[in-house]
């Protein structure tokens, strides 16, 4: 082990990440994974009508959300971005208030579907269900920031399927024309529900599309936390210092079906999923943490137990929280009298 400690190249210090940062990032990734496992259990118990899994994407989500400044920058996530929202400041209880559609759900007070993240307080912009509609909003927000001379940037996340939408191309073109302070992050998990990437795009390297809009693009291994962090850190720095937009493609994989309503056996072999699980970003990160002496197998095991209890408590608290009052069902839909 001591020998392994010496052999492990230091990947975090050159990026300005401390051991405390690494442990906090790890904690967030494991929390997201455990929330995912809990929401699937609740779905099978009939308590959670619809869930959108994050498992497999935690590494690229945490790594790309990390360089953003909380309370200052604006997060424009899509439905799969539970871990992005945990980095932005949401809690497991917030996640489950949304899953159960409770009155205190920070995203919409139980009016939106689960996983339609939003919080004015945390600077998370609420998205709608049609794919890619948040991306022109993100460019518009970045335009407003630049116009007002604000010291802030926008991070905008979406899947590979979103890059086939007109909204996506319009938003990137607008960002390139106006040199906006924005970072676009593709979480390329190779499928838009059942449609494989080869049927979505004539290129296999989605980041090269940035060139068509006049800015930089980069593809990285989405299971490699350090590669994702580095790409985002540089992109955030570029955006903040007036250097304009960046497109980052994180190559990742989702371990579960698209949602709790999908049966992925119809379009992916079990062997393919098992192969992808061997590249689990959390396991790879944990291997690094152990080999560089930041933590140990025992401590990881203890942390999982602690976080599992935290997530179970969040589930109970959210389940026991009040439902929205039925007579408020039309609030924010029609103007109210008086
Ligand atoms: C405009 C539009 N078309 C189709 C759908 C149905 N739909 C919901 S999620 C999804 C897949 C999107 O895939 P991707 O952007 O790759 O993200 P992923 O779910 O794989 O993370 C589709 C087609 C939709 N919501 N909106």
mmCIF file with all atom_site columns, C-alpha atoms and ligand atoms in Angstrom, residues 57 78-80 129-132 158-163 165 187 189 191-193 200 254 258, ligand 1:
data_model
loop_
_atom_site.group_PDB
_atom_site.id
_atom_site.type_symbol
_atom_site.label_atom_id
_atom_site.label_alt_id
_atom_site.label_comp_id
_atom_site.label_asym_id
_atom_site.label_entity_id
_atom_site.label_seq_id
_atom_site.pdbx_PDB_ins_code
_atom_site.Cartn_x
_atom_site.Cartn_y
_atom_site.Cartn_z
_atom_site.occupancy
_atom_site.B_iso_or_equiv
_atom_site.pdbx_formal_charge
_atom_site.auth_seq_id
_atom_site.auth_comp_id
_atom_site.auth_asym_id
_atom_site.auth_atom_id
_atom_site.pdbx_PDB_model_num
ATOM   1  C CA  . UNK A 1 57  ? -23.212 10.603 -14.309 1.00 0.00 ? 57  UNK A CA  1
ATOM   2  C CA  . UNK A 1 78  ? -31.450 19.336 -17.097 1.00 0.00 ? 78  UNK A CA  1
ATOM   3  C CA  . UNK A 1 79  ? -33.502 16.613 -15.422 1.00 0.00 ? 79  UNK A CA  1
ATOM   4  C CA  . UNK A 1 80  ? -30.622 14.129 -14.878 1.00 0.00 ? 80  UNK A CA  1
ATOM   5  C CA  . UNK A 1 129 ? -39.766 18.972 -20.126 1.00 0.00 ? 129 UNK A CA  1
ATOM   6  C CA  . UNK A 1 130 ? -39.190 19.627 -23.846 1.00 0.00 ? 130 UNK A CA  1
ATOM   7  C CA  . UNK A 1 131 ? -35.569 18.786 -24.485 1.00 0.00 ? 131 UNK A CA  1
ATOM   8  C CA  . UNK A 1 132 ? -33.081 21.656 -24.958 1.00 0.00 ? 132 UNK A CA  1
ATOM   9  C CA  . UNK A 1 158 ? -27.768 18.684 -21.174 1.00 0.00 ? 158 UNK A CA  1
ATOM   10 C CA  . UNK A 1 159 ? -27.599 15.254 -22.789 1.00 0.00 ? 159 UNK A CA  1
ATOM   11 C CA  . UNK A 1 160 ? -26.297 14.210 -26.202 1.00 0.00 ? 160 UNK A CA  1
ATOM   12 C CA  . UNK A 1 161 ? -29.871 14.023 -27.511 1.00 0.00 ? 161 UNK A CA  1
ATOM   13 C CA  . UNK A 1 162 ? -30.348 17.728 -26.787 1.00 0.00 ? 162 UNK A CA  1
ATOM   14 C CA  . UNK A 1 163 ? -27.641 18.539 -29.338 1.00 0.00 ? 163 UNK A CA  1
ATOM   15 C CA  . UNK A 1 165 ? -32.533 20.118 -31.289 1.00 0.00 ? 165 UNK A CA  1
ATOM   16 C CA  . UNK A 1 187 ? -23.335 14.631 -20.681 1.00 0.00 ? 187 UNK A CA  1
ATOM   17 C CA  . UNK A 1 189 ? -24.294 8.831  -22.302 1.00 0.00 ? 189 UNK A CA  1
ATOM   18 C CA  . UNK A 1 191 ? -28.408 7.336  -25.901 1.00 0.00 ? 191 UNK A CA  1
ATOM   19 C CA  . UNK A 1 192 ? -31.407 9.640  -26.107 1.00 0.00 ? 192 UNK A CA  1
ATOM   20 C CA  . UNK A 1 193 ? -33.731 7.157  -24.423 1.00 0.00 ? 193 UNK A CA  1
ATOM   21 C CA  . UNK A 1 200 ? -28.367 11.348 -33.648 1.00 0.00 ? 200 UNK A CA  1
ATOM   22 C CA  . UNK A 1 254 ? -26.257 5.923  -17.430 1.00 0.00 ? 254 UNK A CA  1
ATOM   23 C CA  . UNK A 1 258 ? -33.794 6.377  -18.927 1.00 0.00 ? 258 UNK A CA  1
HETATM 24 C C1  . LIG B 2 .   ? -38.539 18.184 -27.776 1.00 0.00 ? 1   LIG B C1  1
HETATM 25 C C2  . LIG B 2 .   ? -38.648 16.844 -27.086 1.00 0.00 ? 1   LIG B C2  1
HETATM 26 N N1  . LIG B 2 .   ? -38.603 15.707 -27.821 1.00 0.00 ? 1   LIG B N1  1
HETATM 27 C C3  . LIG B 2 .   ? -38.687 14.505 -27.220 1.00 0.00 ? 1   LIG B C3  1
HETATM 28 C C4  . LIG B 2 .   ? -38.846 14.423 -25.851 1.00 0.00 ? 1   LIG B C4  1
HETATM 29 C C5  . LIG B 2 .   ? -38.906 13.071 -25.167 1.00 0.00 ? 1   LIG B C5  1
HETATM 30 N N2  . LIG B 2 .   ? -37.650 12.849 -24.469 1.00 0.00 ? 1   LIG B N2  1
HETATM 31 C C6  . LIG B 2 .   ? -37.551 13.031 -23.136 1.00 0.00 ? 1   LIG B C6  1
HETATM 32 S S1  . LIG B 2 .   ? -36.017 12.721 -22.570 1.00 0.00 ? 1   LIG B S1  1
HETATM 33 C C7  . LIG B 2 .   ? -35.454 12.340 -24.108 1.00 0.00 ? 1   LIG B C7  1
HETATM 34 C C8  . LIG B 2 .   ? -34.025 11.884 -24.324 1.00 0.00 ? 1   LIG B C8  1
HETATM 35 C C9  . LIG B 2 .   ? -33.032 12.971 -24.245 1.00 0.00 ? 1   LIG B C9  1
HETATM 36 O O1  . LIG B 2 .   ? -31.761 12.400 -24.305 1.00 0.00 ? 1   LIG B O1  1
HETATM 37 P P1  . LIG B 2 .   ? -30.467 13.159 -23.926 1.00 0.00 ? 1   LIG B P1  1
HETATM 38 O O2  . LIG B 2 .   ? -30.591 14.600 -24.253 1.00 0.00 ? 1   LIG B O2  1
HETATM 39 O O3  . LIG B 2 .   ? -29.331 12.423 -24.540 1.00 0.00 ? 1   LIG B O3  1
HETATM 40 O O4  . LIG B 2 .   ? -30.376 13.063 -22.337 1.00 0.00 ? 1   LIG B O4  1
HETATM 41 P P2  . LIG B 2 .   ? -30.356 11.755 -21.428 1.00 0.00 ? 1   LIG B P2  1
HETATM 42 O O5  . LIG B 2 .   ? -31.792 11.509 -21.043 1.00 0.00 ? 1   LIG B O5  1
HETATM 43 O O6  . LIG B 2 .   ? -29.775 10.650 -22.219 1.00 0.00 ? 1   LIG B O6  1
HETATM 44 O O7  . LIG B 2 .   ? -29.540 12.099 -20.242 1.00 0.00 ? 1   LIG B O7  1
HETATM 45 C C10 . LIG B 2 .   ? -36.475 12.434 -25.057 1.00 0.00 ? 1   LIG B C10 1
HETATM 46 C C11 . LIG B 2 .   ? -36.320 12.122 -26.478 1.00 0.00 ? 1   LIG B C11 1
HETATM 47 C C12 . LIG B 2 .   ? -38.903 15.628 -25.123 1.00 0.00 ? 1   LIG B C12 1
HETATM 48 N N3  . LIG B 2 .   ? -39.035 15.645 -23.796 1.00 0.00 ? 1   LIG B N3  1
HETATM 49 N N4  . LIG B 2 .   ? -38.798 16.816 -25.756 1.00 0.00 ? 1   LIG B N4  1
#
